[in-house]
Each structure stands twice: as C-alpha cells, then as structure tokens.
Amino acid sequence: MPFDTPSSTALTSSALANAIRALAMDAVQKANSGHPGAPMGMAEMAQALWTRHLKHNPAAPHWADRDRFVLSNGHASMLIYALLHLTGYDLPMDQLQAFRQLHSLTPGHPEVDVTPGVETTTGPLGQGVTNAVGMALAEKLLAAEFNRDGHTIVDHHTYVFLGDGCMMEGISHEACALAGAWKLNKLVALYDDNGISIDGKVAPWFVDNTAQRFQAYGWNVIGPVDGHDVDAVDAAIAQAKQSADKPTLIVCKTAIGHGSPNRAGTAKAHGEPLGAEEIGLTRAALGWSAEPFTIPAEVKAGWDASAAGAAVQAAWDERFAAYETAFPELAAEFVRRMAGELPADFAEIAVDAVGDAHDKAETVASRKASQIALGHFTARLPELLGGSADLTGSNLTNTPSTPAFRVDEAGAVVKTEAGQIGRHINYGVREFGMAAIMNGVALHGGYIPYGGTFLTFSDYSRNAIRMASLMKKRVIHVFTHDSIGLGEDGPTHQSVEHAASLRLIPGLDVWRPADTTETAVAWTIALANKHRPSALLLSRQNLPYLPKTDADVITRGAYVLAEPSEVGLNKAPKAVIIATGSEVHLALRAQEELAKKKIPVRVVSMPSTTVFDRQDLDYKKAVLPPKLPRIAVEAGVTDFWWKYGCAAVVGLDRFGESAPAGELFKLFGFTAENVALTVRKVLAK
C-alpha cells in the first residue's frame, strides 16, 4: 500500500519543510555546536521522501519490512532527529533541546541503537552510502531466498541522503560501483548537490561529472531537479522506484542553509550556529513565527506518520500471517534470522567443528584451518554470507556450501539447480568498501557477513572495522598472510604492526590462532558474539597441530598449553612463555631446549588477547602467575606486549624483507634457540 501522510492536504508544503529548518537552527544554536546548513538545505528532499514514500512505522522502529533510511552526510544529524520527532518516533522535544549533550538521544552524529529510528551510525563520510549498499544487498538476497509466488514478505527500499563529501571519499566509488554491478534496483540515493564544503565552494577541487560517473557504474541518474521543490523530488523518487534493474541517483540542486538571508549558499552555514540575529532574520524570511522548539499543532499533524505507519505494518503482518500458514518452516527461519539468533543446534555444530579439528590434528596453514571450520558452519548456518576482496584463492573464504553470488541481466539473483542463492561475494579489490558493506548487511539483519583480505590491507578497512565495533555489530574479518611468514612478497605485504593496532580498537575481538582447533574455536566465538565484531589473523604457512587435552579453555582467550612436566621436568615453572599463532610452536620447542638445561617453563598460548583481557582476575592469575617472569613471542611489534608485565619480548620492531619465510624467521630471531636464550637471560637477571 502507498505510504502517504496527510500533509499535502493539511498544509502548504513550505510549513512542513520549515519545521525542519526551525528545529535545526534552534538545536544547533542552543548547543552552540553543530551543522545547521545541510538540514536546512535538504528539508524539502526529506519532506518528499518521508511524507510521500518512506514505508515505516514510528511505533515499531525495527519492523522487518520497513524501508531503510540512511543519512550518509551524518553531520546533518538534526535533519534526522527533526524527522524522527515530527513523524512520531519516541524522541521527545526535550531530546532535541539536549542536542549534542551528554547522554542525550541526539548525539552530534547519528548513532544506531541510541536514537530510535536511526539505522546506522554515520559521520565518517562515504560509509553511510556504503552501509546502504549492504542493506540493499541484504534485502535483495532475502527476497530471493524467502519470497514465494503469491507471498512477498521482503519488499522494501533503501534510501540514502549524501552530499559532496560522501562523493569525494573514495569508498563511495568502491560501493557504488558494486551497487551497479549487483543491480540493486531498490537502492535510491538522493544527492544534496549544494556545491559547498567546509573550505567553501567545491568547484576548484571537486569537478567530477557526477551524473556520468554514476551512469558508468550502471545506475539510473535523474536530474538535476530543484531540491527545494517537493513535487519535483517526489516525482523523481516515484520514477526511481520503477527501476527493475538499476539503483538510482537523484541529483538535487539545493542551497545550503536555504532560508537564511545572509548565510544561505555559503560555507558559514555549514558547521556553526547561525547566531541569534540571523535566526531571527531567517524566521522572518520563512514566515515562521513559532517560538523555539515549538511546533504548531497543524504542522505536527501534517508530519505525523503514526496512523499511516500502523496501517502499512498491519498490512504486512497480514501478509506474513498468510505466509506463515503456507510456509511455517520458512517463516520461523525468517523470524530467527532477522532476530540475529543462531540455530538451536549451534552448540552441536560448534562441537562438531572443534571436535573434527582436534581428531584430525592436521598440520595446515591457519587460513586452511579457517576454511575447514567454515565448511562445517556454512553447511548448517544458511545466514553466513561470505566473500573476499579479490583474494578468494588466498583467503580461502569459500566452501562447497557457498556458491558465488551472481545476478542475471535482468537483475535477478541467480540460483543453483537446488534453488540456493549465492553466498560468496567477489568484492573485487575494494577492501574498505567490502568492510563497510558488511556493516550494512549486519545492520539490515538476516545474514552474518564475513569477508577476507590480507592482514596488511586491514589498513584500508580500518575505519569500517572501527565503526562495526562502535555499532556493536557481528561482522567477521578474515585476515590472512598475517606476518613475515608470507615470505617473498616482502615488507609491503608483511604485517608487523597490524595485530597490535587492531587489538587497540575497543570492542573488537582479535584472534591469532595457532592450529586447527584454536581456529575452529575462534570461529565459534566470533559467530556467537551477537554484539561484537571479530578479526581472525591467519597464516599463509603451515602450522603444526598442538596437542591439547581441553579445547574449552581456548574460549577464554589464553590457556596453559604445556607445563614443564610435559617435557620431562617435574618442577614448578620458573618463567612463562606467552605466544600467539605461528610462534606458539616455537615456544614449545624453546621449552624443550630449556628442559635440556633443567630450566622449567610454562607455555601459554594466547590466541585472543582481547578475550583473555575480559576474563576474571583469578583466571588471569592462574594462567599468568604474578611472580613468574613472562616472555612474549610474536612476529610483530613489541610495544603491545609490555601491558602484560613481560620481562622480555621476542618481536619485530621494523619492517620485514623479501625472502623465503624460513630465512626470515631465522634472520629476525624467531627460532627456538633465540627464544630459549631470551628466557635464560631474563632468569639470569
């Protein structure tokens, strides 16, 4: 059913748009901080979309088949806060008055799960539109997977507002090119083409032909249209919704700070309050006589989407009830997946994966161990949606259960002979785009995204990884070729500082497993972490299986792998060697070397420092006794390890070299002999 509030018959168009302008001016002025110009310039764009097209229910912000709205130019946050308040979301006026204040529901940039109705956290420009691509992808895949003839339960659009800054950020190129390749016809982007950024008019440094750029991506391009003409924007959106095989860009020509007599069209309107005098002049120019933070009753009624939202959701509920009757198992699966819950037998699946790794005790690269574990999980978790940034054969993120995602010439998702959709995505050489698209998929719901590249290229993805942590979303990054162990490609590809730097991101679980069992456990925890992203750092070179009696302790991030008794010394340890990943087997060999000299040491494998850091103090003391000196071993920068009170670190505080891996490990001191010597020097002190 069409979504239409009673605005067009109740009021003149300008009164509704001016409500947004007034709230934006007043909130920024009260906070003495913020960006009034963009909300003022996009007011009619927002009015056209939110009162005539956007399918949503303010009483149910998480309703599954709602349209998604993304404000990619998140500095314009007062636009979305005004819209949410005016249309009936649980965002009272006192929260708008508390704009940018501590613990308010109206932070400086929109944050998902803070403000009701906000779909994603935006602020870093370009990532919002990229999240929107992920949301549109998830919608397309879910529709192909769950809709049946006569029963359409997934059928919504993703709308995104973006500005010049988003267009200039390189990530928008990565994401929008993919949107065109994937024929995401239900993605509609409205470009606030006002020609102004913080430094002034963008013409000297932003001369792209944006329309031709998006046409080259395979998008429909509509406009330029007058962004201050509600009917023109309305007509453009209606046209965009008719697209069967292409996403659409609507170019809206606007004036930043529209309505302000002295600031409109200037950089002064961008990132600072208009000032009391200019606000007064603007109110007079707009004919807006209401007091600050006061919305006339007729304007509020014109915006209110409560009744229309309840009706459109009720119609969907009726359709879903019919679907549930016809396809009860599919309906239950859809509900489970949109709730982000794992299958009821997930514990059994995990036990099978970990048990298989333990029983086979294979000597393989941890990237291969990851693929083996994924084989178990992807076969039984249909929500796993994988991919790689042009490195599938190296990252090993594909399995027999994840055919390649493809669309046909008409834009339909290609299915296998068994009727399955593709679940492995070729992102191309677009690491940043992949990371932020995965965030969008996770935000939409229905899938658990994972994607692979080399660990050194996590630099390209880093800001999107940070955003996943900030948003507390389950996104899994598979980073292979994790150290100098990749060998001949040399220092450009050899990760040195990356493990340490990723561990600094709050809320990100980082795993560097040492063998197949640790890798399977890492996948288990990553999948179980509903509100936490994960990064798996995996080796190119083969790693020996490490005998162990208990796999459960791996879930605690670090555990005692070998006591002195396991190398023939029935003595209490005099030191602890802590190691991760490919260096754990070096620690065990060093333990053997030290045993020959009657020096007893404990070996601790620490596949996840971030998980270990969350353990209780008693467990930490049990693994790392306070009075025993600690020596860390990891083929990366040493600074990170001093936090554990280490007496020494066998690490690498320089870039690597181009040579076979074995030669490099010897060159940089990653040998059992050097680790043993380091322990002896510590004990000698």
mmCIF file of C-alpha atoms in Angstrom, residues 76 282 365 379 430 537:
data_model
loop_
_atom_site.group_PDB
_atom_site.id
_atom_site.type_symbol
_atom_site.label_atom_id
_atom_site.label_comp_id
_atom_site.label_asym_id
_atom_site.label_seq_id
_atom_site.Cartn_x
_atom_site.Cartn_y
_atom_site.Cartn_z
ATOM 1 C CA ALA A 76 23.386 16.908 9.182
ATOM 2 C CA THR A 282 15.567 33.614 8.874
ATOM 3 C CA ALA A 365 48.038 -23.148 7.463
ATOM 4 C CA ALA A 379 26.791 -26.114 5.657
ATOM 5 C CA ARG A 430 37.728 -2.990 -2.664
ATOM 6 C CA LEU A 537 44.504 -13.280 11.763
#
